[in-house]
Amino acid sequence: MEDAVEIRRRILLAFEYAEKTFDPAARAAAMTFVIVGGGPTGVEMAGAIAEIARYTLARDFRHIDPSSARVILIEGEPLVLAAFPEDLRRSATKQLQDLGVEIRAGVHATDLTEEGLRVGDEFIPCRVKIWAAGNNASYVGKSLGVPTDRAGRVIVQNDLTIPGHPEVQVIGDLAAFTDERTGQLLPGVSPVAMQQGRHAASNILAMMEGRKPQRFWYFDKGSMATIGRNKAVADLHAVHLSGLPAWMVWAFVHIMFLVGFRNRIAVFFQWAWAYFSFNKGARLITRNFQAESRPPA
């Protein structure tokens, strides 16, 4: 939540700065938003910023046209959403381009500075840069003194326990669990964590009752990525959806997994209002007291 508020603050401040400055170069840099990483997070972020610029803030300023803002998505692979089937990857690319997102695929971002970043031989001046290419795991993993992978995730056995420590189970994006059927590490996403959580609880009860813990098998129900209003892709294995059908499936699944009927109703009406009004919430610029309290580097 704190990161989301900070991202909103920086995006709104960039438009406010562009509104006040009369330097064309500074204004162009302020209205350029770069997202590094073309996975589900980066794709959703690029689509959200593009919609905010083109619709939500379209009439909020006098001296600038927010819809002229540049949203650039950088991805090292040839297409975005590397884990999805190729037809959905191409569909996601088309949907992003329809929103005005510039996609730089097959390249890497380097030389990130306050003024901008470099993509190949080109330096892109920009005030807002968002990293969506993955993060290291929590420091807790390395603090345990057990084997970890290069991202800091704890290497676990097939029953989610640490080798030599059957009393400790690690789940979610802190666990480096290799699926024996594919030989690949499971991604650090919520469906994996939810299934691992239920399995860990079952194994803990089994050990309390003197029974042997069972190995964990992940059931992949499919993958979805939202891009914007009526724009999404969904890989349901036998069925590939894109556009409005995928967006409706994504919205339904997310509402149904909320805890409590009241929360589902509240979110449904909030999303319905946002759908018809393109209103993506309060335009509040908050202060980052945590960042301000840090000593200078």
Short mmCIF file of C-alpha atoms in Angstrom, two decimals:
data_model
loop_
_atom_site.label_atom_id
_atom_site.label_comp_id
_atom_site.label_asym_id
_atom_site.label_seq_id
_atom_site.Cartn_x
_atom_site.Cartn_y
_atom_site.Cartn_z
CA MET A 1 0.00 0.00 0.00
CA GLU A 2 2.80 2.44 0.86
CA ASP A 3 4.48 1.81 -2.51
CA ALA A 4 1.18 2.34 -4.34
CA VAL A 5 0.60 5.67 -2.58
CA GLU A 6 4.16 6.75 -3.36
CA ILE A 7 3.77 5.86 -7.05
CA ARG A 8 0.53 7.85 -7.20
CA ARG A 9 2.25 10.79 -5.51
CA ARG A 10 5.10 10.82 -8.00
CA ILE A 11 2.82 10.52 -11.03
CA LEU A 12 0.61 13.40 -9.89
CA LEU A 13 3.63 15.52 -8.94
CA ALA A 14 5.07 14.97 -12.41
CA PHE A 15 1.94 16.37 -14.03
CA GLU A 16 1.85 19.28 -11.56
CA TYR A 17 5.48 20.09 -12.35
CA ALA A 18 4.79 19.95 -16.09
CA GLU A 19 1.86 22.33 -15.57
CA LYS A 20 4.05 24.91 -13.80
CA THR A 21 7.24 24.80 -15.87
CA PHE A 22 7.66 26.65 -19.16
CA ASP A 23 10.84 24.78 -20.13
CA PRO A 24 9.84 22.47 -23.03
CA ALA A 25 12.57 19.91 -22.23
CA ALA A 26 11.67 19.80 -18.53
CA ARG A 27 7.99 19.50 -19.38
CA ALA A 28 8.63 16.63 -21.79
CA ALA A 29 10.71 14.79 -19.18
CA ALA A 30 8.02 15.27 -16.54
CA MET A 31 5.39 13.84 -18.86
CA THR A 32 7.45 10.77 -19.74
CA PHE A 33 6.83 7.67 -17.61
CA VAL A 34 9.07 4.62 -17.99
CA ILE A 35 8.22 1.17 -16.66
CA VAL A 36 11.03 -1.40 -16.66
CA GLY A 37 9.77 -4.97 -16.88
CA GLY A 38 7.06 -6.37 -19.14
CA GLY A 39 5.59 -8.95 -16.79
CA PRO A 40 2.02 -8.74 -15.43
CA THR A 41 2.98 -5.96 -12.99
CA GLY A 42 4.69 -3.83 -15.63
CA VAL A 43 1.93 -4.37 -18.19
CA GLU A 44 -0.78 -3.41 -15.68
CA MET A 45 1.20 -0.36 -14.54
CA ALA A 46 1.78 0.86 -18.09
CA GLY A 47 -1.89 0.46 -18.95
CA ALA A 48 -3.03 2.20 -15.77
CA ILE A 49 -0.76 5.23 -16.29
CA ALA A 50 -1.84 5.49 -19.93
CA GLU A 51 -5.51 5.50 -18.92
CA ILE A 52 -4.89 8.06 -16.17
CA ALA A 53 -3.18 10.37 -18.65
CA ARG A 54 -5.68 9.93 -21.48
CA TYR A 55 -8.92 9.91 -19.49
CA THR A 56 -8.73 10.54 -15.72
CA LEU A 57 -6.62 13.71 -15.85
CA ALA A 58 -7.65 14.84 -19.32
CA ARG A 59 -9.42 18.02 -18.10
CA ASP A 60 -7.52 18.75 -14.90
CA PHE A 61 -4.86 21.13 -16.28
CA ARG A 62 -4.81 24.40 -18.21
CA HIS A 63 -1.34 24.54 -19.74
CA ILE A 64 -0.66 20.89 -20.58
CA ASP A 65 -2.48 18.09 -22.34
CA PRO A 66 -2.07 14.99 -20.13
CA SER A 67 -3.10 12.74 -23.02
CA SER A 68 0.15 13.67 -24.78
CA ALA A 69 2.20 12.03 -22.01
CA ARG A 70 4.58 9.27 -23.09
CA VAL A 71 4.32 5.90 -21.37
CA ILE A 72 7.25 3.64 -22.26
CA LEU A 73 7.41 -0.05 -21.32
CA ILE A 74 10.83 -1.71 -21.49
CA GLU A 75 11.09 -5.50 -21.73
CA GLY A 76 14.20 -7.61 -22.28
CA GLU A 77 12.29 -10.38 -24.07
CA PRO A 78 11.02 -10.04 -27.67
CA LEU A 79 7.43 -9.72 -26.38
CA VAL A 80 5.80 -8.72 -23.08
CA LEU A 81 4.36 -11.31 -20.66
CA ALA A 82 7.08 -13.90 -21.23
CA ALA A 83 5.26 -16.59 -19.22
CA PHE A 84 2.12 -16.43 -21.39
CA PRO A 85 1.40 -18.21 -24.71
CA GLU A 86 2.58 -16.31 -27.77
CA ASP A 87 -0.91 -15.45 -29.04
CA LEU A 88 -1.76 -13.75 -25.75
CA ARG A 89 1.60 -11.98 -25.69
CA ARG A 90 0.90 -10.50 -29.11
CA SER A 91 -2.62 -9.56 -28.04
CA ALA A 92 -1.29 -7.81 -24.93
CA THR A 93 1.19 -5.89 -27.08
CA LYS A 94 -1.61 -4.73 -29.39
CA GLN A 95 -3.84 -3.70 -26.48
CA LEU A 96 -1.03 -1.68 -24.90
CA GLN A 97 -0.29 0.04 -28.19
CA ASP A 98 -3.98 0.90 -28.55
CA LEU A 99 -3.63 2.83 -25.28
CA GLY A 100 -0.65 4.71 -26.66
CA VAL A 101 2.02 2.80 -24.72
CA GLU A 102 5.42 2.67 -26.43
CA ILE A 103 6.94 -0.81 -26.10
CA ARG A 104 10.69 -1.24 -26.30
CA ALA A 105 11.19 -5.02 -26.47
CA GLY A 106 14.43 -6.97 -26.64
CA VAL A 107 16.40 -4.22 -24.90
CA HIS A 108 17.55 -3.48 -21.36
CA ALA A 109 17.53 -0.33 -19.26
CA THR A 110 20.88 0.91 -17.94
CA ASP A 111 22.37 4.01 -16.36
CA LEU A 112 19.32 4.91 -14.27
CA THR A 113 19.73 8.42 -12.87
CA GLU A 114 17.46 11.11 -11.50
CA GLU A 115 17.37 12.67 -14.97
CA GLY A 116 16.38 9.49 -16.83
CA LEU A 117 17.76 6.19 -18.09
CA ARG A 118 19.46 4.68 -21.10
CA VAL A 119 17.89 2.13 -23.44
CA GLY A 120 20.49 0.85 -25.86
CA ASP A 121 22.13 3.92 -27.38
CA GLU A 122 19.22 6.23 -26.50
CA PHE A 123 18.97 8.25 -23.29
CA ILE A 124 15.35 8.88 -22.27
CA PRO A 125 14.84 11.93 -20.01
CA CYS A 126 12.09 11.18 -17.48
CA ARG A 127 11.16 12.06 -13.91
CA VAL A 128 9.19 8.91 -13.07
CA LYS A 129 10.81 5.49 -13.49
CA ILE A 130 9.06 2.38 -12.14
CA TRP A 131 10.92 -0.90 -11.67
CA ALA A 132 8.70 -3.92 -12.37
CA ALA A 133 11.38 -6.43 -13.36
CA GLY A 134 11.41 -8.33 -10.07
CA ASN A 135 12.74 -7.79 -6.58
CA ASN A 136 14.88 -9.66 -4.10
CA ALA A 137 13.14 -11.66 -1.41
CA SER A 138 12.81 -10.43 2.15
CA TYR A 139 16.04 -10.20 4.14
CA VAL A 140 14.53 -12.74 6.55
CA GLY A 141 15.55 -15.58 4.23
CA LYS A 142 19.26 -14.82 4.31
CA SER A 143 19.13 -14.11 8.04
CA LEU A 144 18.22 -17.76 8.71
CA GLY A 145 21.67 -18.97 7.69
CA VAL A 146 20.29 -21.60 5.30
CA PRO A 147 20.85 -22.05 1.54
CA THR A 148 19.13 -19.45 -0.64
CA ASP A 149 19.02 -18.73 -4.36
CA ARG A 150 20.44 -15.56 -5.91
CA ALA A 151 17.18 -13.70 -5.23
CA GLY A 152 17.42 -14.51 -1.52
CA ARG A 153 14.64 -17.10 -1.51
CA VAL A 154 15.03 -20.06 0.85
CA ILE A 155 15.58 -23.37 -0.95
CA VAL A 156 12.91 -25.75 0.36
CA GLN A 157 12.17 -29.45 -0.02
CA ASN A 158 9.11 -30.92 -1.69
CA ASP A 159 7.12 -30.65 1.57
CA LEU A 160 8.00 -26.92 1.93
CA THR A 161 10.42 -27.52 4.81
CA ILE A 162 14.02 -26.35 5.06
CA PRO A 163 16.55 -29.20 4.65
CA GLY A 164 17.57 -30.32 8.13
CA HIS A 165 14.77 -28.32 9.76
CA PRO A 166 11.50 -30.25 9.42
CA GLU A 167 9.91 -27.92 11.96
CA VAL A 168 10.28 -24.87 9.66
CA GLN A 169 8.12 -24.38 6.58
CA VAL A 170 8.62 -21.56 4.08
CA ILE A 171 5.94 -20.47 1.63
CA GLY A 172 5.12 -17.73 -0.85
CA ASP A 173 7.68 -15.52 -2.54
CA LEU A 174 10.24 -16.32 0.18
CA ALA A 175 10.38 -19.98 -0.91
CA ALA A 176 12.44 -21.31 -3.82
CA PHE A 177 10.35 -24.37 -4.67
CA THR A 178 11.17 -26.38 -7.79
CA ASP A 179 8.23 -28.10 -9.44
CA GLU A 180 9.42 -31.65 -10.15
CA ARG A 181 7.09 -31.94 -13.15
CA THR A 182 8.55 -28.96 -15.00
CA GLY A 183 11.93 -28.46 -13.35
CA GLN A 184 11.06 -24.77 -12.96
CA LEU A 185 10.80 -22.61 -9.86
CA LEU A 186 7.25 -21.69 -8.93
CA PRO A 187 6.58 -17.96 -9.38
CA GLY A 188 6.11 -15.71 -6.37
CA VAL A 189 2.44 -14.99 -7.03
CA SER A 190 -0.63 -15.16 -4.81
CA PRO A 191 -2.16 -18.41 -6.22
CA VAL A 192 1.05 -20.27 -5.35
CA ALA A 193 1.20 -18.72 -1.88
CA MET A 194 -2.45 -19.53 -1.16
CA GLN A 195 -2.05 -23.20 -2.06
CA GLN A 196 1.23 -23.43 -0.14
CA GLY A 197 -0.37 -21.81 2.90
CA ARG A 198 -3.16 -24.37 3.01
CA HIS A 199 -0.67 -27.21 2.50
CA ALA A 200 1.67 -25.92 5.23
CA ALA A 201 -1.24 -25.71 7.68
CA SER A 202 -2.24 -29.27 6.81
CA ASN A 203 1.32 -30.52 7.33
CA ILE A 204 1.63 -28.74 10.68
CA LEU A 205 -1.55 -30.45 11.88
CA ALA A 206 -0.23 -33.78 10.58
CA MET A 207 3.03 -33.41 12.53
CA MET A 208 1.12 -32.46 15.68
CA GLU A 209 -0.84 -35.70 15.32
CA GLY A 210 2.29 -37.75 14.67
CA ARG A 211 1.66 -38.22 10.96
CA LYS A 212 4.18 -37.73 8.17
CA PRO A 213 3.93 -34.44 6.24
CA GLN A 214 3.01 -34.73 2.58
CA ARG A 215 4.78 -33.30 -0.46
CA PHE A 216 3.35 -30.20 -2.08
CA TRP A 217 1.91 -30.27 -5.59
CA TYR A 218 0.94 -27.01 -7.22
CA PHE A 219 -2.24 -26.96 -9.29
CA ASP A 220 -1.91 -24.26 -11.94
CA LYS A 221 -5.37 -22.84 -12.62
CA GLY A 222 -4.11 -20.45 -15.27
CA SER A 223 -2.76 -16.92 -15.51
CA MET A 224 -4.33 -13.53 -16.09
CA ALA A 225 -3.04 -10.02 -16.66
CA THR A 226 -5.13 -6.87 -16.79
CA ILE A 227 -4.10 -3.99 -19.03
CA GLY A 228 -6.90 -1.47 -18.79
CA ARG A 229 -10.61 -0.90 -19.25
CA ASN A 230 -11.91 -3.87 -21.29
CA LYS A 231 -8.30 -4.89 -21.91
CA ALA A 232 -6.74 -8.04 -20.45
CA VAL A 233 -5.45 -11.50 -21.33
CA ALA A 234 -6.28 -14.81 -19.66
CA ASP A 235 -4.55 -18.15 -20.11
CA LEU A 236 -6.97 -20.82 -18.87
CA HIS A 237 -4.91 -23.61 -20.47
CA ALA A 238 -7.54 -24.99 -22.84
CA VAL A 239 -8.99 -21.53 -23.50
CA HIS A 240 -7.16 -18.29 -24.30
CA LEU A 241 -9.12 -15.07 -23.79
CA SER A 242 -8.23 -11.49 -24.58
CA GLY A 243 -9.95 -8.12 -24.52
CA LEU A 244 -13.34 -7.72 -22.83
CA PRO A 245 -13.95 -11.46 -22.07
CA ALA A 246 -10.57 -11.75 -20.34
CA TRP A 247 -11.16 -8.50 -18.44
CA MET A 248 -14.55 -9.74 -17.18
CA VAL A 249 -13.06 -13.05 -16.02
CA TRP A 250 -10.24 -11.18 -14.27
CA ALA A 251 -12.68 -8.85 -12.48
CA PHE A 252 -14.97 -11.72 -11.42
CA VAL A 253 -12.12 -13.82 -10.03
CA HIS A 254 -10.64 -10.93 -8.05
CA ILE A 255 -13.98 -9.96 -6.52
CA MET A 256 -14.83 -13.56 -5.57
CA PHE A 257 -11.50 -14.02 -3.77
CA LEU A 258 -12.11 -11.02 -1.51
CA VAL A 259 -12.86 -11.86 2.12
CA GLY A 260 -16.43 -11.10 3.17
CA PHE A 261 -19.62 -10.43 1.25
CA ARG A 262 -19.63 -6.74 2.23
CA ASN A 263 -16.16 -6.25 0.77
CA ARG A 264 -17.22 -7.88 -2.49
CA ILE A 265 -20.26 -5.63 -2.82
CA ALA A 266 -18.25 -2.50 -1.96
CA VAL A 267 -15.50 -3.29 -4.46
CA PHE A 268 -18.06 -4.21 -7.13
CA PHE A 269 -19.74 -0.79 -6.91
CA GLN A 270 -16.38 1.02 -6.71
CA TRP A 271 -15.19 -0.74 -9.86
CA ALA A 272 -18.52 -0.13 -11.59
CA TRP A 273 -18.23 3.60 -10.88
CA ALA A 274 -14.62 3.65 -12.07
CA TYR A 275 -15.62 1.72 -15.20
CA PHE A 276 -18.25 4.22 -16.33
CA SER A 277 -16.56 7.40 -15.09
CA PHE A 278 -12.86 6.58 -15.70
CA ASN A 279 -12.36 7.97 -12.18
CA LYS A 280 -9.41 6.09 -10.67
CA GLY A 281 -9.66 7.52 -7.16
CA ALA A 282 -8.65 10.57 -5.19
CA ARG A 283 -6.09 12.93 -6.70
CA LEU A 284 -4.29 13.37 -3.39
CA ILE A 285 -0.60 14.24 -3.26
CA THR A 286 0.69 13.02 0.09
CA ARG A 287 4.02 13.62 1.75
CA ASN A 288 6.43 10.72 2.17
CA PHE A 289 7.45 11.27 5.79
CA GLN A 290 9.34 7.96 5.90
CA ALA A 291 11.60 9.01 3.02
CA GLU A 292 12.03 12.51 4.44
CA SER A 293 13.16 11.09 7.80
CA ARG A 294 15.99 9.04 6.29
CA PRO A 295 19.50 10.46 6.75
CA PRO A 296 21.16 11.71 3.56
CA ALA A 297 23.25 9.10 1.71
#
